Amino acid sequence: MELDKMDENDWKYHGEGNKSLVVSHVQHPRVLRLLKYPAEDSENPPQTAEQAYRQIQNIVDFSSNVMSSLLGEKFIHSGEVVKLPLEFVRQLSIKVQHQRPWRCDKVMDIYSGCALCLPNLTSPALHQPTHTPPLCIEIKPKCGFLPSPKHVSKDIKTKVCRYCMHQHYKQVANGKWKRRSFYCPLDLFSNRQRMHFAIKHLIEEPQNNFKVFKGGQCIYSSKEGSDESPDMNSLLHHLRPYFLHANNRINSHVTSKAVLNDFIQVSRGLPSDSVLFRILQTQMLDTLDIEGLYPLYRQVEQHLQDFPKETRLQIEGPYNEAFLEKLQKCPAEDDGSVEYAVAKVHQYRVAMTAKDCSIMVALVPSSEEEFSYSASILDLDPKPFDSIPRQLRLDQKIVTCYLRTGGALP
Ligand code: ATP
Ligand code: MG
Ligand code: MG
């Protein structure tokens, strides 16, 4: 990529989350991931260009030095920070603004010129004997286990998973999604049959947990705040050519149900070398639940107030091997030391990242009935230390709402 010859016409809107906006190159399998700011800050960037650069470098370091060693190097592409010409970024922001389907309460950062350059995981360069474009499934699985009763104040937390309670909360309390998803992460992280069940529910109601790409283009996803369901017929139309050999045919016509079934079955690409297993293991570094962790967070916070010059604890990085070592060599018991508290906080933050990442499974037809698979994990940003109190409050709100309304919808 020649940074001095950047042209906004070579890039197009690809997707976005809460923190970043992604554009993809129209020819090369590459994306740029740019930061987003709240729209009210658009005239007044909340951080300097140096701070933005540092933030993205931290993301790269966290992904490559910490998450990749926990999740498995072969799934992770950490990318590199690039410094783009400001004029290019401004033109790009104008170009993509009207293509953005949602989340316009935030705007793309046009001030720092910094971005993360990554391979485009939706158009992987797998061995391609056919000319069929790759199919790509993105799943944001969320937390796949229940906390231990030892650390939680409400019994319900050990019975109903956090995602399911959060779904309920989003519907009851803030109407963010008009329809409820019956996806449950505990299913996805379970046996084959329950995994298929989970994927069926993700297809029915993708929200922001499921997307399908074909040849690098998103062809199936939910629209936030919309009460329409995504277009299943259009998905089937796209999928049909990939599943012409589906088992259930009527007069040599492959039924929609068969296409969908075969599509669900391709999720066998998911546990390849246990991507899911590695993600779950990393999520489970949250051993104390937010309730058990919070007092340790306070202890660290107090320590930082007492010793403001202390950087040895690496709270805001650097995310290097020493950071990884701190969380891996955590004492088994709470000995009251700040080292123990910090190690648990580090573990919790790593677990939060693993609860928020996405899996991208690319499928390329390799013969008439076979696919070759490649799986990667993306969105591995470090979660800020000071987001922990917010996590506790959100947890309390979600659980209270669930208990108040008995898990039933009004
Ligand atoms: P979240 O709100 O989930 O934290 P985020 O703001 O951190 O999201 P990402 O999840 O990294 O942003 O990116 C947003 C979307 O862009 C992803 O869900 C995915 O569809 C797409 N995307 C991100 N990185 C890549 C990549 N390397 N290749 C292809 N698509 C990507
Ligand atoms: Mg994401
Ligand atoms: Mg993210």
GROMACS .gro file of C-alpha atoms and ligand atoms in nm:
model
  443
    1MET     CA    1   0.000   0.000   0.000
    2GLU     CA    2   0.152   0.327  -0.108
    3LEU     CA    3   0.052   0.566   0.162
    4ASP     CA    4   0.126   0.875  -0.043
    5LYS     CA    5  -0.099   0.762  -0.328
    6MET     CA    6  -0.414   0.684  -0.136
    7ASP     CA    7  -0.737   0.735  -0.327
    8GLU     CA    8  -1.077   0.716  -0.157
    9ASN     CA    9  -1.222   0.565  -0.475
   10ASP     CA   10  -1.020   0.249  -0.410
   11TRP     CA   11  -1.200   0.193  -0.079
   12LYS     CA   12  -1.555   0.120   0.019
   13TYR     CA   13  -1.760   0.086   0.333
   14HIS     CA   14  -1.729  -0.263   0.477
   15GLY     CA   15  -1.878  -0.262   0.827
   16GLU     CA   16  -1.856  -0.114   1.171
   17GLY     CA   17  -1.889  -0.189   1.538
   18ASN     CA   18  -1.916   0.029   1.839
   19LYS     CA   19  -1.553   0.141   1.836
   20SER     CA   20  -1.440   0.132   1.477
   21LEU     CA   21  -1.539   0.165   1.116
   22VAL     CA   22  -1.395  -0.064   0.852
   23VAL     CA   23  -1.340   0.006   0.483
   24SER     CA   24  -1.219  -0.250   0.233
   25HIS     CA   25  -1.002  -0.210  -0.073
   26VAL     CA   26  -1.190  -0.273  -0.396
   27GLN     CA   27  -0.910  -0.486  -0.544
   28HIS     CA   28  -0.672  -0.607  -0.280
   29PRO     CA   29  -0.774  -0.826   0.013
   30ARG     CA   30  -0.711  -0.556   0.268
   31VAL     CA   31  -0.912  -0.343   0.509
   32LEU     CA   32  -0.853  -0.024   0.707
   33ARG     CA   33  -1.005  -0.006   1.052
   34LEU     CA   34  -1.054   0.352   1.171
   35LEU     CA   35  -1.151   0.477   1.515
   36LYS     CA   36  -1.491   0.628   1.583
   37TYR     CA   37  -1.583   0.916   1.811
   38PRO     CA   38  -1.918   1.027   1.950
   39ALA     CA   39  -2.078   1.263   1.696
   40GLU     CA   40  -2.089   1.549   1.948
   41ASP     CA   41  -1.708   1.536   1.963
   42SER     CA   42  -1.674   1.562   1.587
   43GLU     CA   43  -1.548   1.918   1.594
   44ASN     CA   44  -1.328   1.845   1.884
   45PRO     CA   45  -1.144   1.514   1.878
   46PRO     CA   46  -1.126   1.353   2.224
   47GLN     CA   47  -0.760   1.266   2.176
   48THR     CA   48  -0.452   1.391   1.995
   49ALA     CA   49  -0.307   1.221   1.688
   50GLU     CA   50  -0.027   1.080   1.905
   51GLN     CA   51  -0.278   0.934   2.147
   52ALA     CA   52  -0.476   0.780   1.863
   53TYR     CA   53  -0.156   0.630   1.724
   54ARG     CA   54  -0.071   0.493   2.069
   55GLN     CA   55  -0.422   0.350   2.107
   56ILE     CA   56  -0.401   0.161   1.779
   57GLN     CA   57  -0.046   0.045   1.853
   58ASN     CA   58  -0.178  -0.086   2.186
   59ILE     CA   59  -0.445  -0.280   1.997
   60VAL     CA   60  -0.179  -0.436   1.775
   61ASP     CA   61   0.042  -0.522   2.074
   62PHE     CA   62  -0.245  -0.664   2.277
   63SER     CA   63  -0.358  -0.877   1.987
   64SER     CA   64  -0.014  -1.002   1.886
   65ASN     CA   65   0.155  -1.041   2.225
   66VAL     CA   66  -0.131  -1.135   2.453
   67MET     CA   67  -0.445  -1.261   2.275
   68SER     CA   68  -0.259  -1.450   2.004
   69SER     CA   69  -0.069  -1.657   2.255
   70LEU     CA   70  -0.393  -1.742   2.440
   71LEU     CA   71  -0.609  -1.806   2.133
   72GLY     CA   72  -0.354  -1.952   1.894
   73GLU     CA   73  -0.133  -1.759   1.655
   74LYS     CA   74  -0.269  -1.916   1.344
   75PHE     CA   75  -0.613  -1.761   1.397
   76ILE     CA   76  -0.490  -1.410   1.459
   77HIS     CA   77  -0.396  -1.128   1.223
   78SER     CA   78  -0.292  -0.831   1.427
   79GLY     CA   79  -0.217  -0.596   1.139
   80GLU     CA   80  -0.017  -0.277   1.157
   81VAL     CA   81  -0.073   0.089   1.236
   82VAL     CA   82  -0.066   0.316   0.935
   83LYS     CA   83  -0.052   0.692   0.910
   84LEU     CA   84  -0.277   0.809   0.629
   85PRO     CA   85  -0.288   1.143   0.449
   86LEU     CA   86  -0.554   1.359   0.618
   87GLU     CA   87  -0.706   1.463   0.288
   88PHE     CA   88  -0.764   1.098   0.198
   89VAL     CA   89  -0.928   1.030   0.535
   90ARG     CA   90  -1.160   1.330   0.497
   91GLN     CA   91  -1.271   1.229   0.149
   92LEU     CA   92  -1.316   0.871   0.266
   93SER     CA   93  -1.532   0.980   0.556
   94ILE     CA   94  -1.758   1.181   0.323
   95LYS     CA   95  -1.778   0.888   0.084
   96VAL     CA   96  -1.872   0.627   0.345
   97GLN     CA   97  -2.104   0.845   0.552
   98HIS     CA   98  -2.413   0.776   0.340
   99GLN     CA   99  -2.330   0.405   0.310
  100ARG     CA  100  -2.341   0.359   0.684
  101PRO     CA  101  -2.649   0.159   0.771
  102TRP     CA  102  -2.652   0.228   1.144
  103ARG     CA  103  -2.469   0.358   1.447
  104CYS     CA  104  -2.443   0.712   1.314
  105ASP     CA  105  -2.435   0.846   1.669
  106LYS     CA  106  -2.061   0.812   1.618
  107VAL     CA  107  -1.843   0.954   1.343
  108MET     CA  108  -1.525   0.831   1.186
  109ASP     CA  109  -1.203   0.983   1.318
  110ILE     CA  110  -1.078   1.222   1.052
  111TYR     CA  111  -0.823   1.404   1.264
  112SER     CA  112  -0.551   1.161   1.358
  113GLY     CA  113  -0.492   1.004   1.017
  114CYS     CA  114  -0.420   0.681   1.201
  115ALA     CA  115  -0.574   0.346   1.114
  116LEU     CA  116  -0.518  -0.023   1.155
  117CYS     CA  117  -0.441  -0.203   0.832
  118LEU     CA  118  -0.552  -0.568   0.829
  119PRO     CA  119  -0.595  -0.848   0.578
  120ASN     CA  120  -0.955  -0.866   0.459
  121LEU     CA  121  -1.067  -1.186   0.627
  122THR     CA  122  -1.383  -1.204   0.418
  123SER     CA  123  -1.188  -1.255   0.098
  124PRO     CA  124  -0.912  -1.493   0.198
  125ALA     CA  125  -0.662  -1.627  -0.049
  126LEU     CA  126  -0.746  -1.992   0.003
  127HIS     CA  127  -0.656  -2.238  -0.266
  128GLN     CA  128  -0.921  -2.170  -0.527
  129PRO     CA  129  -0.960  -2.432  -0.796
  130THR     CA  130  -1.310  -2.307  -0.875
  131HIS     CA  131  -1.404  -1.952  -0.945
  132THR     CA  132  -1.681  -1.949  -0.693
  133PRO     CA  133  -1.635  -1.657  -0.453
  134PRO     CA  134  -1.562  -1.753  -0.091
  135LEU     CA  135  -1.847  -1.763   0.156
  136CYS     CA  136  -1.771  -1.620   0.493
  137ILE     CA  137  -1.958  -1.650   0.819
  138GLU     CA  138  -1.893  -1.409   1.101
  139ILE     CA  139  -2.009  -1.503   1.448
  140LYS     CA  140  -1.977  -1.290   1.757
  141PRO     CA  141  -2.033  -1.569   2.008
  142LYS     CA  142  -2.032  -1.377   2.341
  143CYS     CA  143  -1.982  -1.547   2.677
  144GLY     CA  144  -2.016  -1.925   2.664
  145PHE     CA  145  -2.017  -2.026   3.032
  146LEU     CA  146  -2.206  -1.962   3.354
  147PRO     CA  147  -2.024  -1.807   3.654
  148SER     CA  148  -1.953  -2.014   3.962
  149PRO     CA  149  -2.202  -1.970   4.248
  150LYS     CA  150  -1.915  -1.882   4.480
  151HIS     CA  151  -1.885  -1.525   4.362
  152VAL     CA  152  -2.230  -1.416   4.255
  153SER     CA  153  -2.495  -1.257   4.474
  154LYS     CA  154  -2.792  -1.364   4.261
  155ASP     CA  155  -2.855  -1.729   4.202
  156ILE     CA  156  -3.016  -1.660   3.864
  157LYS     CA  157  -2.668  -1.580   3.723
  158THR     CA  158  -2.572  -1.945   3.764
  159LYS     CA  159  -2.884  -2.061   3.579
  160VAL     CA  160  -2.950  -1.821   3.290
  161CYS     CA  161  -2.658  -1.712   3.076
  162ARG     CA  162  -2.554  -1.351   3.058
  163TYR     CA  163  -2.633  -1.315   2.688
  164CYS     CA  164  -2.988  -1.441   2.735
  165MET     CA  165  -3.048  -1.206   3.028
  166HIS     CA  166  -2.898  -0.920   2.829
  167GLN     CA  167  -3.131  -0.997   2.537
  168HIS     CA  168  -3.420  -0.971   2.773
  169TYR     CA  169  -3.289  -0.643   2.911
  170LYS     CA  170  -3.238  -0.492   2.566
  171GLN     CA  171  -3.595  -0.573   2.476
  172VAL     CA  172  -3.765  -0.481   2.799
  173ALA     CA  173  -3.561  -0.184   2.908
  174ASN     CA  174  -3.441  -0.005   2.600
  175GLY     CA  175  -3.611  -0.152   2.296
  176LYS     CA  176  -3.278  -0.165   2.111
  177TRP     CA  177  -3.379  -0.475   1.919
  178LYS     CA  178  -3.743  -0.505   1.827
  179ARG     CA  179  -3.729  -0.881   1.816
  180ARG     CA  180  -3.570  -1.126   2.047
  181SER     CA  181  -3.292  -1.362   1.951
  182PHE     CA  182  -3.318  -1.719   2.073
  183TYR     CA  183  -2.949  -1.771   2.019
  184CYS     CA  184  -2.773  -1.892   2.332
  185PRO     CA  185  -2.392  -1.896   2.350
  186LEU     CA  186  -2.406  -2.199   2.580
  187ASP     CA  187  -2.546  -2.391   2.281
  188LEU     CA  188  -2.276  -2.274   2.044
  189PHE     CA  189  -2.000  -2.379   2.283
  190SER     CA  190  -2.162  -2.716   2.338
  191ASN     CA  191  -2.198  -3.035   2.129
  192ARG     CA  192  -2.249  -3.050   1.753
  193GLN     CA  193  -2.626  -3.075   1.774
  194ARG     CA  194  -2.665  -2.777   2.004
  195MET     CA  195  -2.415  -2.584   1.793
  196HIS     CA  196  -2.637  -2.634   1.489
  197PHE     CA  197  -2.933  -2.524   1.695
  198ALA     CA  198  -2.743  -2.208   1.792
  199ILE     CA  199  -2.655  -2.131   1.432
  200LYS     CA  200  -3.016  -2.181   1.325
  201HIS     CA  201  -3.117  -1.918   1.581
  202LEU     CA  202  -2.840  -1.685   1.466
  203ILE     CA  203  -2.968  -1.708   1.110
  204GLU     CA  204  -3.324  -1.640   1.222
  205GLU     CA  205  -3.229  -1.332   1.421
  206PRO     CA  206  -2.870  -1.225   1.351
  207GLN     CA  207  -2.864  -0.897   1.547
  208ASN     CA  208  -2.497  -0.809   1.572
  209ASN     CA  209  -2.387  -1.168   1.632
  210PHE     CA  210  -2.405  -1.308   1.282
  211LYS     CA  211  -2.320  -1.197   0.929
  212VAL     CA  212  -2.265  -1.372   0.599
  213PHE     CA  213  -2.029  -1.243   0.332
  214LYS     CA  214  -1.993  -1.360  -0.025
  215GLY     CA  215  -1.688  -1.258  -0.221
  216GLY     CA  216  -1.612  -1.005   0.050
  217GLN     CA  217  -1.957  -0.840   0.039
  218CYS     CA  218  -2.193  -0.859   0.332
  219ILE     CA  219  -2.505  -1.036   0.203
  220TYR     CA  220  -2.686  -1.107   0.527
  221SER     CA  221  -2.705  -0.913   0.853
  222SER     CA  222  -2.950  -0.739   1.086
  223LYS     CA  223  -3.020  -0.371   1.088
  224GLU     CA  224  -3.019  -0.218   1.434
  225GLY     CA  225  -3.347  -0.058   1.543
  226SER     CA  226  -3.532  -0.209   1.248
  227ASP     CA  227  -3.833  -0.430   1.303
  228GLU     CA  228  -3.791  -0.608   0.973
  229SER     CA  229  -3.623  -0.945   0.968
  230PRO     CA  230  -3.330  -0.981   0.734
  231ASP     CA  231  -3.408  -1.121   0.392
  232MET     CA  232  -3.387  -1.499   0.425
  233ASN     CA  233  -3.494  -1.556   0.063
  234SER     CA  234  -3.211  -1.347  -0.063
  235LEU     CA  235  -2.970  -1.541   0.160
  236LEU     CA  236  -3.103  -1.868   0.020
  237HIS     CA  237  -3.065  -1.735  -0.331
  238HIS     CA  238  -2.698  -1.661  -0.261
  239LEU     CA  239  -2.636  -1.992  -0.086
  240ARG     CA  240  -2.806  -2.223  -0.337
  241PRO     CA  241  -2.513  -2.252  -0.583
  242TYR     CA  242  -2.289  -2.367  -0.297
  243PHE     CA  243  -2.520  -2.646  -0.191
  244LEU     CA  244  -2.640  -2.798  -0.514
  245HIS     CA  245  -2.558  -3.137  -0.372
  246ALA     CA  246  -2.782  -3.105  -0.072
  247ASN     CA  247  -2.950  -3.430   0.020
  248ASN     CA  248  -3.313  -3.330   0.014
  249ARG     CA  249  -3.431  -3.282  -0.340
  250ILE     CA  250  -3.774  -3.260  -0.487
  251ASN     CA  251  -3.772  -3.322  -0.862
  252SER     CA  252  -3.401  -3.250  -0.871
  253HIS     CA  253  -3.470  -2.912  -0.711
  254VAL     CA  254  -3.283  -2.860  -0.388
  255THR     CA  255  -3.536  -2.738  -0.133
  256SER     CA  256  -3.471  -2.423   0.065
  257LYS     CA  257  -3.480  -2.624   0.381
  258ALA     CA  258  -3.205  -2.850   0.249
  259VAL     CA  259  -2.990  -2.555   0.148
  260LEU     CA  260  -3.031  -2.403   0.490
  261ASN     CA  261  -2.960  -2.732   0.660
  262ASP     CA  262  -2.641  -2.782   0.464
  263PHE     CA  263  -2.539  -2.427   0.540
  264ILE     CA  264  -2.590  -2.488   0.911
  265GLN     CA  265  -2.390  -2.809   0.886
  266VAL     CA  266  -2.090  -2.628   0.738
  267SER     CA  267  -2.031  -2.496   1.087
  268ARG     CA  268  -1.817  -2.805   1.130
  269GLY     CA  269  -1.550  -2.566   1.007
  270LEU     CA  270  -1.589  -2.387   1.336
  271PRO     CA  271  -1.426  -2.624   1.580
  272SER     CA  272  -1.136  -2.675   1.340
  273ASP     CA  273  -0.846  -2.689   1.581
  274SER     CA  274  -1.094  -2.575   1.840
  275VAL     CA  275  -1.126  -2.204   1.778
  276LEU     CA  276  -1.432  -2.213   1.997
  277PHE     CA  277  -1.253  -2.410   2.264
  278ARG     CA  278  -0.966  -2.163   2.276
  279ILE     CA  279  -1.207  -1.871   2.297
  280LEU     CA  280  -1.401  -2.036   2.580
  281GLN     CA  281  -1.081  -2.113   2.773
  282THR     CA  282  -0.981  -1.749   2.746
  283GLN     CA  283  -1.325  -1.625   2.849
  284MET     CA  284  -1.298  -1.847   3.155
  285LEU     CA  285  -1.002  -1.648   3.282
  286ASP     CA  286  -1.287  -1.448   3.433
  287THR     CA  287  -1.299  -1.678   3.735
  288LEU     CA  288  -1.443  -1.437   3.990
  289ASP     CA  289  -1.726  -1.281   3.792
  290ILE     CA  290  -1.751  -0.902   3.787
  291GLU     CA  291  -1.885  -0.916   4.144
  292GLY     CA  292  -1.582  -1.097   4.281
  293LEU     CA  293  -1.345  -0.893   4.066
  294TYR     CA  294  -1.472  -0.549   4.162
  295PRO     CA  295  -1.311  -0.532   4.510
  296LEU     CA  296  -0.976  -0.621   4.349
  297TYR     CA  297  -1.030  -0.349   4.090
  298ARG     CA  298  -1.085  -0.105   4.376
  299GLN     CA  299  -0.766  -0.224   4.542
  300VAL     CA  300  -0.567  -0.158   4.224
  301GLU     CA  301  -0.735   0.177   4.176
  302GLN     CA  302  -0.645   0.275   4.533
  303HIS     CA  303  -0.287   0.164   4.475
  304LEU     CA  304  -0.267   0.381   4.162
  305GLN     CA  305  -0.398   0.677   4.359
  306ASP     CA  306  -0.138   0.620   4.629
  307PHE     CA  307   0.142   0.569   4.378
  308PRO     CA  308   0.046   0.771   4.071
  309LYS     CA  309   0.387   0.725   3.909
  310GLU     CA  310   0.364   0.346   3.929
  311THR     CA  311   0.378   0.195   3.579
  312ARG     CA  312   0.517  -0.145   3.683
  313LEU     CA  313   0.165  -0.287   3.700
  314GLN     CA  314   0.117  -0.220   3.326
  315ILE     CA  315  -0.247  -0.126   3.368
  316GLU     CA  316  -0.254   0.068   3.041
  317GLY     CA  317   0.013  -0.146   2.881
  318PRO     CA  318   0.261  -0.191   2.737
  319TYR     CA  319   0.092  -0.512   2.628
  320ASN     CA  320   0.403  -0.720   2.599
  321GLU     CA  321   0.530  -1.056   2.723
  322ALA     CA  322   0.565  -0.923   3.076
  323PHE     CA  323   0.196  -0.836   3.074
  324LEU     CA  324   0.108  -1.187   2.960
  325GLU     CA  325   0.333  -1.334   3.224
  326LYS     CA  326   0.163  -1.131   3.497
  327LEU     CA  327  -0.172  -1.279   3.418
  328GLN     CA  328  -0.043  -1.630   3.362
  329LYS     CA  329   0.155  -1.642   3.684
  330CYS     CA  330  -0.124  -1.524   3.907
  331PRO     CA  331  -0.098  -1.660   4.264
  332ALA     CA  332  -0.362  -1.929   4.328
  333GLU     CA  333  -0.496  -1.762   4.642
  334ASP     CA  334  -0.562  -1.399   4.727
  335ASP     CA  335  -0.262  -1.311   4.944
  336GLY     CA  336  -0.379  -0.952   4.974
  337SER     CA  337  -0.099  -0.829   4.750
  338VAL     CA  338  -0.152  -0.574   4.477
  339GLU     CA  339   0.019  -0.822   4.243
  340TYR     CA  340  -0.263  -1.068   4.294
  341ALA     CA  341  -0.527  -0.799   4.242
  342VAL     CA  342  -0.356  -0.677   3.925
  343ALA     CA  343  -0.322  -1.028   3.784
  344LYS     CA  344  -0.693  -1.090   3.835
  345VAL     CA  345  -0.780  -0.756   3.675
  346HIS     CA  346  -0.557  -0.839   3.377
  347GLN     CA  347  -0.721  -1.181   3.348
  348TYR     CA  348  -1.063  -1.025   3.363
  349ARG     CA  349  -0.984  -0.777   3.088
  350VAL     CA  350  -0.843  -1.049   2.863
  351ALA     CA  351  -1.160  -1.251   2.926
  352MET     CA  352  -1.374  -0.947   2.836
  353THR     CA  353  -1.193  -0.922   2.504
  354ALA     CA  354  -1.256  -1.293   2.439
  355LYS     CA  355  -1.626  -1.242   2.521
  356ASP     CA  356  -1.645  -0.967   2.262
  357CYS     CA  357  -1.442  -1.101   1.972
  358SER     CA  358  -1.573  -1.237   1.642
  359ILE     CA  359  -1.491  -1.555   1.456
  360MET     CA  360  -1.466  -1.542   1.079
  361VAL     CA  361  -1.499  -1.874   0.900
  362ALA     CA  362  -1.422  -1.863   0.531
  363LEU     CA  363  -1.546  -2.142   0.306
  364VAL     CA  364  -1.421  -2.202  -0.042
  365PRO     CA  365  -1.569  -2.486  -0.246
  366SER     CA  366  -1.276  -2.716  -0.314
  367SER     CA  367  -1.462  -2.990  -0.497
  368GLU     CA  368  -1.824  -3.065  -0.574
  369GLU     CA  369  -1.920  -3.144  -0.218
  370GLU     CA  370  -1.632  -3.020  -0.012
  371PHE     CA  371  -1.523  -2.688   0.125
  372SER     CA  372  -1.187  -2.579   0.246
  373TYR     CA  373  -1.210  -2.382   0.564
  374SER     CA  374  -1.008  -2.115   0.730
  375ALA     CA  375  -1.097  -1.966   1.065
  376SER     CA  376  -0.974  -1.643   1.217
  377ILE     CA  377  -1.053  -1.440   1.524
  378LEU     CA  378  -1.093  -1.065   1.503
  379ASP     CA  379  -1.174  -0.763   1.716
  380LEU     CA  380  -0.920  -0.825   1.990
  381ASP     CA  381  -0.894  -0.478   2.142
  382PRO     CA  382  -0.792  -0.438   2.506
  383LYS     CA  383  -1.088  -0.329   2.719
  384PRO     CA  384  -1.012  -0.018   2.925
  385PHE     CA  385  -0.932  -0.065   3.293
  386ASP     CA  386  -1.180   0.204   3.391
  387SER     CA  387  -1.467   0.031   3.211
  388ILE     CA  388  -1.485  -0.218   3.500
  389PRO     CA  389  -1.718  -0.011   3.725
  390ARG     CA  390  -1.947   0.032   3.422
  391GLN     CA  391  -1.945  -0.344   3.375
  392LEU     CA  392  -2.059  -0.392   3.734
  393ARG     CA  393  -2.343  -0.141   3.698
  394LEU     CA  394  -2.459  -0.295   3.372
  395ASP     CA  395  -2.449  -0.641   3.527
  396GLN     CA  396  -2.665  -0.522   3.815
  397LYS     CA  397  -2.915  -0.356   3.581
  398ILE     CA  398  -2.944  -0.665   3.362
  399VAL     CA  399  -2.991  -0.904   3.652
  400THR     CA  400  -3.236  -0.679   3.836
  401CYS     CA  401  -3.443  -0.634   3.522
  402TYR     CA  402  -3.447  -1.007   3.463
  403LEU     CA  403  -3.556  -1.083   3.818
  404ARG     CA  404  -3.814  -0.806   3.819
  405THR     CA  405  -3.984  -0.922   3.502
  406GLY     CA  406  -3.932  -1.292   3.573
  407GLY     CA  407  -3.757  -1.344   3.242
  408ALA     CA  408  -4.097  -1.314   3.078
  409LEU     CA  409  -4.170  -1.053   2.817
  410PRO     CA  410  -4.443  -0.800   2.888
  411ATP     P1  411  -1.751  -0.418   1.843
  411ATP     O1  412  -1.863  -0.323   1.857
  411ATP     O2  413  -1.797  -0.560   1.818
  411ATP     O3  414  -1.648  -0.411   1.951
  411ATP     P2  415  -1.553  -0.294   1.676
  411ATP     O4  416  -1.597  -0.152   1.670
  411ATP     O5  417  -1.444  -0.328   1.769
  411ATP     O6  418  -1.678  -0.388   1.704
  411ATP     P3  419  -1.473  -0.474   1.463
  411ATP     O7  420  -1.558  -0.582   1.518
  411ATP     O8  421  -1.327  -0.495   1.468
  411ATP     O9  422  -1.513  -0.333   1.526
  411ATP    O10  423  -1.510  -0.447   1.311
  411ATP     C1  424  -1.643  -0.423   1.270
  411ATP     C2  425  -1.681  -0.520   1.161
  411ATP    O11  426  -1.596  -0.501   1.047
  411ATP     C3  427  -1.663  -0.667   1.199
  411ATP    O12  428  -1.776  -0.715   1.267
  411ATP     C4  429  -1.641  -0.731   1.063
  411ATP    O13  430  -1.765  -0.756   0.998
  411ATP     C5  431  -1.565  -0.625   0.986
  411ATP     N1  432  -1.420  -0.648   0.995
  411ATP     C6  433  -1.337  -0.609   1.092
  411ATP     N2  434  -1.210  -0.648   1.068
  411ATP     C7  435  -1.214  -0.715   0.950
  411ATP     C8  436  -1.116  -0.782   0.870
  411ATP     N3  437  -0.986  -0.788   0.906
  411ATP     N4  438  -1.157  -0.841   0.757
  411ATP     C9  439  -1.286  -0.837   0.718
  411ATP     N5  440  -1.381  -0.776   0.788
  411ATP    C10  441  -1.348  -0.715   0.903
  412MG      MG  442  -1.672  -0.644   1.674
  413MG      MG  443  -1.447  -0.438   1.945
   0.00000   0.00000   0.00000
